[in-house]
């Protein structure tokens, strides 16, 4: 669920070593996520674009070359904070059911007779490949559009006026391709095995235009959408959840907290992994139930879940998905989410009104990296997030780096982002939500120039600048300037 468009990085964790770049990218890509999931703040950096600057009397220039800020959290604050879930699990020994109830107030946990328990198929729009040819390969024999190809071959599908032309070559990056079929309608590539246990050399690998190779379970479709050529990864929802969870949280969380009294024989931190699995599955099930076809991808905006295919699957994470199989969060009616019903590759907004007496429906379970200590009210009630302050000392793990953060943003960067104010004089928070230190999250902020021009912007206006100017890439709408006038 991310930008400011933030990339959902796919990072491999080796042994018990934690790659902090991966931890910093734990997001909430899901729905405002995030990003997900994950992804920090939705909306452009310059949210005041097109708005007229108002005038004040002239004021002195900003007293430093940098705008220094202190802040809390990383992400939207709506729904579940991933670091907080880990803190509650590993330190407080709370179950995943408790964690979900804490963050997603007003919902119920459903384990059967729901839209996910029957393992439906989900179509994943790899939106970073939108508009480009669909190129697949496999180490084993596979078919594409009904044509058989030996292992090691690459096949490219190019769309033109509603149909596709298939060509093959010895490798994805080849400059020379041999045509094998023309005028094919939405061809589907099928690997040698679609079993959940299929290995890397049996599945399809999507060769994306940016040079990324994405091994995926299930099949791949070259789809002619109203918005143009789309690459679809089509697979059972449980296998999709395995992929997303591998990108959203660290499997090593399942090693912390001790085993005394823990469910399922795992250490208590495993409960945070299970909570993530349910949130991921709920969000996907809600998208399916609503008729939407939102963009899920390995690089995405704030309205998608990070999907790295099967490359980062891990036995610990797979166990969390398996132990919660079919479980989703539900509530009466559908709260609505970003997405476009039935149209992959096209941004938009899908909002289904809540109908009194309507049957239970899947919840768009938003999540993000760190709340800073308070979640934000919206689809779910705001709660104190004590778990967000998690700090576990060990040889390979420290603390939540984004519970409290510092950033130093060059004045020149602020002036470039808000050119209408001219030379910067002041960054002034004008409204907060009242929850937590500093008076809580920023609601509105004013960027003021020395000539008196000022721009009122929303809370996320500084998000990208904050993220790239602190050592842990943290950013949220909960901050204060510490060195301004």
Coordinates of C-alpha atoms in Angstrom, one line a residue:
X1 CA 0.0 0.0 0.0
X2 CA 3.4 4.5 -1.4
X3 CA 4.6 8.8 -3.2
X4 CA 5.5 10.4 -3.5
X5 CA 6.0 7.3 -5.5
X6 CA 8.2 5.2 -3.3
X7 CA 9.7 2.0 -4.6
X8 CA 8.8 -1.2 -2.8
X9 CA 12.3 -2.7 -2.6
X10 CA 12.7 -6.4 -2.8
X11 CA 15.5 -7.3 -0.4
X12 CA 16.9 -10.8 0.3
X13 CA 17.6 -11.6 3.9
X14 CA 20.4 -14.0 4.3
X15 CA 20.7 -16.2 7.4
X16 CA 19.8 -14.3 10.5
X17 CA 21.2 -11.0 9.3
X18 CA 18.7 -8.1 9.0
X19 CA 19.1 -5.8 6.1
X20 CA 18.0 -2.5 7.5
X21 CA 17.1 -1.2 4.0
X22 CA 14.5 -3.9 4.0
X23 CA 13.3 -3.0 7.5
X24 CA 13.1 0.7 6.5
X25 CA 10.9 -0.3 3.5
X26 CA 8.4 -2.2 5.7
X27 CA 5.4 -0.1 4.7
X28 CA 2.0 0.2 4.4
X29 CA 1.6 -0.2 1.0
X30 CA -1.9 -1.3 1.6
X31 CA -4.4 1.5 0.8
X32 CA -2.8 4.5 1.9
X33 CA -0.6 2.0 2.7
X34 CA 1.3 0.6 1.2
X35 CA 4.0 0.1 0.3
X36 CA 1.0 -1.5 1.2
X37 CA 2.3 -1.4 1.5
X38 CA 3.8 -0.4 1.2
X39 CA 5.5 3.6 0.6
X40 CA 5.0 6.3 2.8
X41 CA 2.7 9.1 2.0
X42 CA 0.2 9.4 -0.8
X43 CA 0.1 12.5 -3.1
X44 CA 2.7 14.6 -4.9
X45 CA 5.5 16.4 -3.1
X46 CA 4.2 19.8 -4.0
X47 CA 0.6 19.5 -2.9
X48 CA 0.1 23.2 -3.4
X49 CA 0.7 23.1 -7.1
X50 CA -1.9 25.2 -8.9
X51 CA -2.9 27.0 -5.7
X52 CA -2.3 30.7 -5.4
X53 CA 0.2 31.8 -2.8
X54 CA -1.2 34.4 -0.4
X55 CA 0.9 37.4 0.7
X56 CA 2.2 38.5 4.1
X57 CA 4.6 41.3 4.9
X58 CA 8.3 40.7 4.3
X59 CA 10.1 38.5 6.8
X60 CA 13.7 37.4 7.4
X61 CA 15.2 34.4 5.6
X62 CA 15.2 31.0 7.3
X63 CA 18.0 31.2 9.9
X64 CA 19.8 28.0 8.7
X65 CA 20.8 26.3 5.5
X66 CA 18.7 23.3 6.6
X67 CA 15.3 22.9 8.0
X68 CA 15.7 20.5 11.0
X69 CA 12.8 18.3 12.0
X70 CA 11.9 15.8 14.6
X71 CA 9.1 13.3 13.9
X72 CA 7.4 10.1 14.7
X73 CA 6.5 7.1 12.6
X74 CA 6.8 6.0 9.0
X75 CA 3.7 5.8 6.9
X76 CA 0.1 6.8 6.9
X77 CA -0.8 5.7 10.4
X78 CA -4.1 4.1 9.2
X79 CA -4.7 0.5 10.3
X80 CA -1.9 -1.7 11.5
X81 CA 1.6 -0.5 12.2
X82 CA 4.0 -3.4 11.4
X83 CA 6.7 -2.5 14.0
X84 CA 3.9 -2.1 16.6
X85 CA 2.5 -5.5 15.7
X86 CA 6.0 -7.0 16.2
X87 CA 6.4 -5.2 19.5
X88 CA 3.1 -6.5 20.9
X89 CA 3.9 -10.0 19.7
X90 CA 7.6 -10.3 20.8
X91 CA 7.5 -8.2 24.0
X92 CA 3.9 -8.4 25.2
X93 CA 3.2 -11.9 24.0
X94 CA -0.1 -10.9 22.3
X95 CA -1.6 -13.3 19.7
X96 CA -2.2 -12.3 16.1
X97 CA -5.9 -12.3 16.8
X98 CA -5.4 -9.7 19.6
X99 CA -3.1 -7.6 17.3
X100 CA -5.7 -7.5 14.5
X101 CA -8.5 -6.6 16.9
X102 CA -6.4 -3.8 18.3
X103 CA -5.6 -2.1 15.0
X104 CA -8.7 -2.9 13.1
X105 CA -11.5 -2.0 15.5
X106 CA -15.0 -2.9 14.5
X107 CA -14.0 -5.9 12.4
X108 CA -14.3 -9.6 13.0
X109 CA -11.9 -12.4 12.0
X110 CA -13.5 -14.9 9.6
X111 CA -11.9 -18.3 9.0
X112 CA -14.5 -20.0 6.7
X113 CA -17.2 -19.3 4.1
X114 CA -15.6 -16.1 3.0
X115 CA -14.2 -14.9 -0.3
X116 CA -10.7 -16.1 0.5
X117 CA -11.3 -19.4 2.2
X118 CA -12.1 -21.1 -1.1
X119 CA -8.7 -20.0 -2.5
X120 CA -9.9 -17.9 -5.4
X121 CA -7.5 -16.8 -8.1
X122 CA -6.1 -13.3 -8.1
X123 CA -4.9 -11.3 -11.1
X124 CA -1.9 -9.1 -10.3
X125 CA -1.3 -6.2 -12.6
X126 CA 2.5 -5.6 -12.6
X127 CA 2.0 -1.9 -13.2
X128 CA 5.7 -1.1 -13.6
X129 CA 5.5 -3.0 -16.9
X130 CA 2.3 -1.4 -18.1
X131 CA 2.4 -0.5 -21.8
X132 CA 5.4 -2.7 -22.5
X133 CA 5.8 -6.1 -24.2
X134 CA 5.1 -9.1 -22.0
X135 CA 8.3 -11.2 -21.9
X136 CA 8.5 -14.6 -20.1
X137 CA 11.0 -17.4 -19.8
X138 CA 11.5 -20.6 -17.8
X139 CA 14.2 -23.1 -17.1
X140 CA 11.6 -25.8 -17.9
X141 CA 9.4 -26.3 -20.9
X142 CA 6.4 -23.9 -21.0
X143 CA 3.7 -22.7 -23.3
X144 CA 2.6 -19.3 -24.4
X145 CA -0.6 -18.7 -26.3
X146 CA -0.9 -22.4 -26.9
X147 CA 2.6 -22.7 -28.5
X148 CA 5.1 -25.0 -26.7
X149 CA 8.7 -23.7 -26.0
X150 CA 11.7 -25.6 -24.6
X151 CA 13.3 -24.5 -21.3
X152 CA 15.7 -21.7 -21.6
X153 CA 13.8 -19.9 -24.4
X154 CA 12.3 -16.4 -24.0
X155 CA 9.0 -15.5 -25.6
X156 CA 7.8 -11.9 -26.2
X157 CA 4.3 -10.8 -26.7
X158 CA 3.8 -7.4 -28.4
X159 CA 0.3 -5.8 -28.5
X160 CA -1.1 -3.9 -31.5
X161 CA -4.7 -2.9 -32.0
X162 CA -6.1 -5.4 -29.6
X163 CA -4.1 -8.5 -30.6
X164 CA -0.7 -9.9 -29.8
X165 CA 2.3 -11.1 -31.8
X166 CA 4.4 -13.8 -30.2
X167 CA 8.2 -14.1 -30.9
X168 CA 10.9 -16.2 -29.3
X169 CA 14.6 -15.9 -28.8
X170 CA 17.4 -17.3 -26.8
X171 CA 17.2 -14.8 -24.0
X172 CA 15.0 -12.0 -22.6
X173 CA 17.5 -9.2 -23.6
X174 CA 17.9 -10.4 -27.2
X175 CA 17.8 -7.9 -30.0
X176 CA 16.6 -10.4 -32.6
X177 CA 13.3 -12.2 -32.3
X178 CA 11.6 -14.9 -34.5
X179 CA 7.9 -14.5 -34.9
X180 CA 5.9 -17.7 -34.1
X181 CA 2.2 -16.4 -33.9
X182 CA 0.2 -13.4 -34.8
X183 CA -3.3 -12.0 -34.0
X184 CA -3.5 -13.8 -30.7
X185 CA -6.0 -12.5 -28.2
X186 CA -4.8 -12.1 -24.6
X187 CA -2.3 -15.1 -24.7
X188 CA -1.6 -17.0 -21.5
X189 CA 1.8 -18.4 -20.5
X190 CA 1.7 -21.7 -18.6
X191 CA 4.7 -23.2 -16.8
X192 CA 5.6 -26.8 -16.4
X193 CA 4.1 -26.8 -12.9
X194 CA 1.5 -24.7 -11.2
X195 CA 1.7 -26.7 -7.9
X196 CA 2.3 -24.7 -4.7
X197 CA 5.5 -26.6 -4.3
X198 CA 6.9 -25.8 -7.7
X199 CA 10.5 -24.8 -7.7
X200 CA 12.3 -21.8 -9.2
X201 CA 13.3 -23.8 -12.3
X202 CA 9.7 -24.9 -12.9
X203 CA 7.9 -21.6 -12.7
X204 CA 7.7 -18.7 -15.2
X205 CA 10.0 -15.7 -14.9
X206 CA 8.7 -12.4 -16.1
X207 CA 11.4 -10.2 -17.7
X208 CA 10.3 -6.7 -17.0
X209 CA 11.3 -3.7 -19.1
X210 CA 13.6 -2.3 -16.4
X211 CA 15.7 -5.4 -16.4
X212 CA 14.2 -7.0 -13.3
X213 CA 13.5 -10.7 -13.5
X214 CA 10.4 -11.7 -11.5
X215 CA 9.8 -15.4 -10.9
X216 CA 6.1 -16.0 -10.3
X217 CA 3.8 -18.8 -9.4
X218 CA 0.7 -19.6 -11.5
X219 CA 0.3 -18.3 -15.0
X220 CA 1.0 -15.0 -16.9
X221 CA -1.4 -13.3 -19.2
X222 CA -0.6 -10.7 -21.8
X223 CA -3.8 -8.6 -21.4
X224 CA -5.1 -5.9 -23.7
X225 CA -6.7 -3.5 -21.2
X226 CA -8.5 -0.2 -22.1
X227 CA -5.3 1.5 -20.9
X228 CA -3.0 -0.5 -23.1
X229 CA -0.8 -3.6 -22.7
X230 CA -0.7 -5.1 -19.2
X231 CA 1.3 -7.9 -17.7
X232 CA -0.9 -10.0 -15.4
X233 CA 0.4 -12.6 -12.9
X234 CA -2.5 -15.0 -12.2
X235 CA -2.2 -17.2 -9.1
X236 CA -4.2 -18.6 -6.1
X237 CA -4.6 -16.0 -3.4
X238 CA -2.7 -18.0 -0.8
X239 CA 0.3 -18.1 -3.1
X240 CA 0.0 -14.4 -3.7
X241 CA -0.1 -13.8 0.1
X242 CA 3.1 -15.8 0.5
X243 CA 4.8 -13.4 -1.9
X244 CA 3.5 -10.2 -0.4
X245 CA 4.3 -11.2 3.2
X246 CA 7.9 -11.9 2.1
X247 CA 8.3 -8.3 0.9
X248 CA 6.4 -6.6 3.7
X249 CA 8.0 -8.0 6.9
X250 CA 11.2 -9.7 7.9
X251 CA 10.9 -13.5 8.5
X252 CA 13.4 -13.1 11.4
X253 CA 10.7 -11.5 13.5
X254 CA 9.4 -15.0 14.0
X255 CA 12.6 -15.8 16.0
X256 CA 12.0 -13.3 18.9
X257 CA 10.0 -13.3 22.1
X258 CA 10.7 -16.8 23.3
X259 CA 8.5 -19.8 23.1
X260 CA 7.1 -20.1 26.6
X261 CA 3.3 -20.3 26.3
X262 CA 3.4 -19.3 22.6
X263 CA 0.9 -20.7 20.1
X264 CA 1.9 -23.2 17.4
X265 CA 5.4 -23.8 18.8
X266 CA 7.0 -20.8 17.3
X267 CA 8.5 -17.8 19.2
X268 CA 6.0 -15.1 20.1
X269 CA 7.3 -12.8 17.3
X270 CA 5.7 -15.2 14.8
X271 CA 2.3 -13.7 15.8
X272 CA 3.2 -10.5 14.0
X273 CA 3.9 -12.5 10.8
X274 CA 0.5 -14.1 11.1
X275 CA -1.2 -10.7 11.6
X276 CA 0.6 -9.5 8.4
X277 CA -0.6 -12.6 6.5
X278 CA -4.3 -11.9 7.5
X279 CA -4.0 -8.2 6.7
X280 CA -2.5 -9.0 3.3
X281 CA -5.2 -11.6 2.5
X282 CA -8.0 -9.3 3.7
X283 CA -6.9 -6.5 1.5
X284 CA -6.6 -8.7 -1.6
X285 CA -10.0 -10.4 -0.8
X286 CA -11.6 -6.9 -0.4
X287 CA -10.3 -5.9 -3.8
X288 CA -11.7 -9.1 -5.4
X289 CA -15.0 -8.7 -3.7
X290 CA -15.4 -5.1 -4.7
X291 CA -14.9 -5.9 -8.4
X292 CA -11.8 -3.8 -8.4
X293 CA -8.5 -4.7 -10.1
X294 CA -6.0 -2.4 -8.4
X295 CA -2.4 -2.3 -9.4
X296 CA -0.2 -4.6 -7.3
X297 CA 3.4 -4.6 -8.2
X298 CA 7.0 -4.7 -7.1
X299 CA 7.2 -0.9 -7.6
X300 CA 4.1 1.0 -6.9
X301 CA 2.3 3.9 -5.4
X302 CA 0.6 4.1 -2.0
X303 CA -2.4 2.0 -3.1
X304 CA -0.8 -1.4 -3.7
X305 CA 0.8 -4.3 -1.9
X306 CA 4.4 -5.1 -2.7
X307 CA 4.6 -8.2 -4.9
X308 CA 8.1 -9.7 -5.6
X309 CA 6.9 -13.0 -6.9
X310 CA 8.3 -16.1 -5.3
X311 CA 12.0 -15.2 -5.1
X312 CA 11.9 -14.2 -1.4
X313 CA 9.6 -16.8 -0.1
X314 CA 10.8 -18.2 3.3
X315 CA 9.7 -21.2 5.3
X316 CA 8.9 -19.1 8.4
X317 CA 6.7 -16.7 6.4
X318 CA 5.1 -19.6 4.5
X319 CA 4.2 -21.1 7.8
X320 CA 2.5 -17.9 8.9
X321 CA 0.5 -17.9 5.7
X322 CA -0.4 -21.6 6.0
X323 CA -1.4 -21.3 9.7
X324 CA -3.9 -18.5 8.9
X325 CA -5.0 -19.9 5.5
X326 CA -8.4 -18.5 4.5
X327 CA -8.6 -16.1 7.4
X328 CA -9.7 -12.5 6.6
X329 CA -11.1 -9.5 8.5
X330 CA -14.7 -8.6 7.7
X331 CA -17.3 -6.0 8.6
X332 CA -20.8 -5.1 7.3
X333 CA -20.6 -3.3 3.9
X334 CA -17.5 -2.3 2.1
X335 CA -15.5 0.7 3.3
X336 CA -14.1 1.4 -0.1
X337 CA -10.5 1.7 -1.4
X338 CA -8.4 3.1 -4.2
X339 CA -8.6 1.1 -7.4
X340 CA -10.5 0.8 -10.7
X341 CA -13.1 -1.9 -11.0
X342 CA -12.3 -4.3 -13.9
X343 CA -9.7 -2.1 -15.5
X344 CA -6.1 -3.0 -14.7
X345 CA -3.4 -0.5 -15.5
X346 CA -5.7 2.5 -15.0
X347 CA -5.6 4.6 -11.8
X348 CA -8.8 5.6 -10.2
X349 CA -10.9 5.4 -7.1
X350 CA -13.4 2.7 -6.1
X351 CA -15.8 3.5 -3.3
X352 CA -18.6 1.1 -2.4
X353 CA -21.0 2.6 0.1
X354 CA -21.8 0.7 3.3
X355 CA -25.3 -0.8 3.1
X356 CA -27.1 -1.3 6.4
X357 CA -27.8 -5.0 6.9
X358 CA -25.4 -6.0 4.2
X359 CA -23.6 -9.3 4.5
X360 CA -20.1 -9.3 6.0
X361 CA -17.5 -8.2 3.5
X362 CA -13.7 -8.3 3.4
X363 CA -11.9 -5.3 5.0
X364 CA -9.4 -3.2 3.1
X365 CA -6.9 -3.8 5.9
X366 CA -4.4 -0.9 5.5
X367 CA -1.0 -1.2 7.1
X368 CA 2.3 0.6 7.1
X369 CA 5.7 0.5 8.8
X370 CA 5.5 2.6 12.0
X371 CA 2.7 4.6 13.7
X372 CA 5.1 6.6 16.0
X373 CA 2.8 5.7 19.0
X374 CA -0.7 6.6 17.8
X375 CA -2.7 5.3 14.8
X376 CA -4.9 7.6 12.7
X377 CA -8.7 7.4 12.8
X378 CA -10.5 6.7 9.6
X379 CA -11.9 3.4 8.5
X380 CA -10.6 2.1 11.9
X381 CA -10.6 3.9 15.3
X382 CA -7.4 5.6 16.4
X383 CA -5.6 3.7 19.1
X384 CA -2.5 4.1 21.3
X385 CA 0.3 2.0 19.7
X386 CA 2.6 1.2 22.6
X387 CA 4.1 -1.7 20.6
X388 CA 5.7 0.8 18.1
X389 CA 8.4 1.6 20.6
X390 CA 9.8 -2.0 20.3
X391 CA 13.5 -2.3 21.1
X392 CA 15.1 -5.7 21.3
X393 CA 18.9 -5.8 21.7
X394 CA 20.7 -8.7 20.1
X395 CA 23.7 -9.3 17.9
X396 CA 21.7 -8.7 14.7
X397 CA 18.7 -6.6 15.7
X398 CA 18.1 -3.3 17.3
X399 CA 15.1 -1.1 17.6
X400 CA 12.3 0.5 15.4
X401 CA 14.3 3.2 13.7
X402 CA 11.3 5.2 12.8
X403 CA 9.5 5.4 16.2
X404 CA 11.2 8.8 16.7
X405 CA 13.4 10.2 13.9
X406 CA 15.4 13.3 13.0
X407 CA 15.7 14.9 9.5
X408 CA 17.6 17.8 8.1
X409 CA 16.1 19.1 4.8
X410 CA 18.1 21.6 2.8
X411 CA 16.4 25.0 2.5
X412 CA 17.2 24.9 -1.2
X413 CA 15.2 21.6 -1.6
X414 CA 12.1 23.2 0.1
X415 CA 12.4 26.3 -2.2
X416 CA 12.6 24.0 -5.2
X417 CA 9.5 22.1 -4.1
X418 CA 7.6 25.3 -3.4
X419 CA 8.8 27.8 -6.0
X420 CA 5.9 30.2 -5.6
X421 CA 7.1 31.3 -2.2
X422 CA 10.6 32.4 -3.4
X423 CA 13.3 32.4 -0.7
X424 CA 12.2 30.4 2.3
X425 CA 11.5 32.2 5.6
X426 CA 9.5 29.8 7.6
X427 CA 7.8 26.4 7.8
X428 CA 4.8 26.7 10.1
X429 CA 2.5 24.0 11.3
X430 CA -1.0 25.5 11.5
X431 CA -3.1 22.6 12.6
X432 CA -2.5 19.2 14.4
X433 CA -4.8 16.3 15.3
X434 CA -4.0 16.5 19.1
X435 CA -2.9 12.9 19.6
X436 CA 0.6 12.4 21.1
X437 CA 3.8 14.5 21.5
X438 CA 4.2 17.7 19.6
X439 CA 0.4 18.0 19.6
X440 CA 0.0 15.1 17.2
X441 CA 0.1 14.7 13.5
X442 CA 0.2 17.7 11.2
X443 CA -3.1 18.5 9.5
X444 CA -2.0 21.6 7.6
X445 CA 1.3 23.4 7.2
X446 CA 2.3 26.7 5.6
X447 CA 5.5 27.3 3.6
X448 CA 6.3 31.1 3.9
X449 CA 8.7 33.1 1.8
X450 CA 10.7 36.2 2.7
X451 CA 8.6 38.4 0.4
X452 CA 5.5 37.4 2.3
X453 CA 4.2 34.8 -0.1
X454 CA 2.8 31.7 1.6
X455 CA 1.4 28.4 0.5
X456 CA -0.9 26.2 2.6
X457 CA -0.3 22.5 2.0
X458 CA -1.6 19.3 3.4
X459 CA 0.3 17.3 6.0
X460 CA 2.1 15.1 3.5
X461 CA 3.6 17.9 1.5
X462 CA 7.1 17.5 3.0
X463 CA 7.0 13.7 3.0
X464 CA 9.5 13.0 0.2
X465 CA 11.9 15.6 1.4
X466 CA 11.8 14.2 4.9
X467 CA 12.3 10.6 3.7
X468 CA 15.5 11.3 1.6
X469 CA 17.0 13.5 4.3
X470 CA 17.1 11.2 7.3
X471 CA 19.3 8.2 7.8
X472 CA 16.5 5.7 8.1
X473 CA 14.3 7.0 5.3
X474 CA 11.5 7.6 7.7
X475 CA 8.7 10.0 6.9
X476 CA 5.2 10.7 8.2
X477 CA 2.8 13.6 8.8
X478 CA 3.9 13.7 12.4
X479 CA 6.7 16.2 12.7
X480 CA 7.9 19.6 14.0
X481 CA 10.6 22.1 12.9
X482 CA 13.2 22.4 15.6
X483 CA 15.4 25.3 14.3
X484 CA 13.0 27.7 12.6
X485 CA 11.8 31.1 13.6

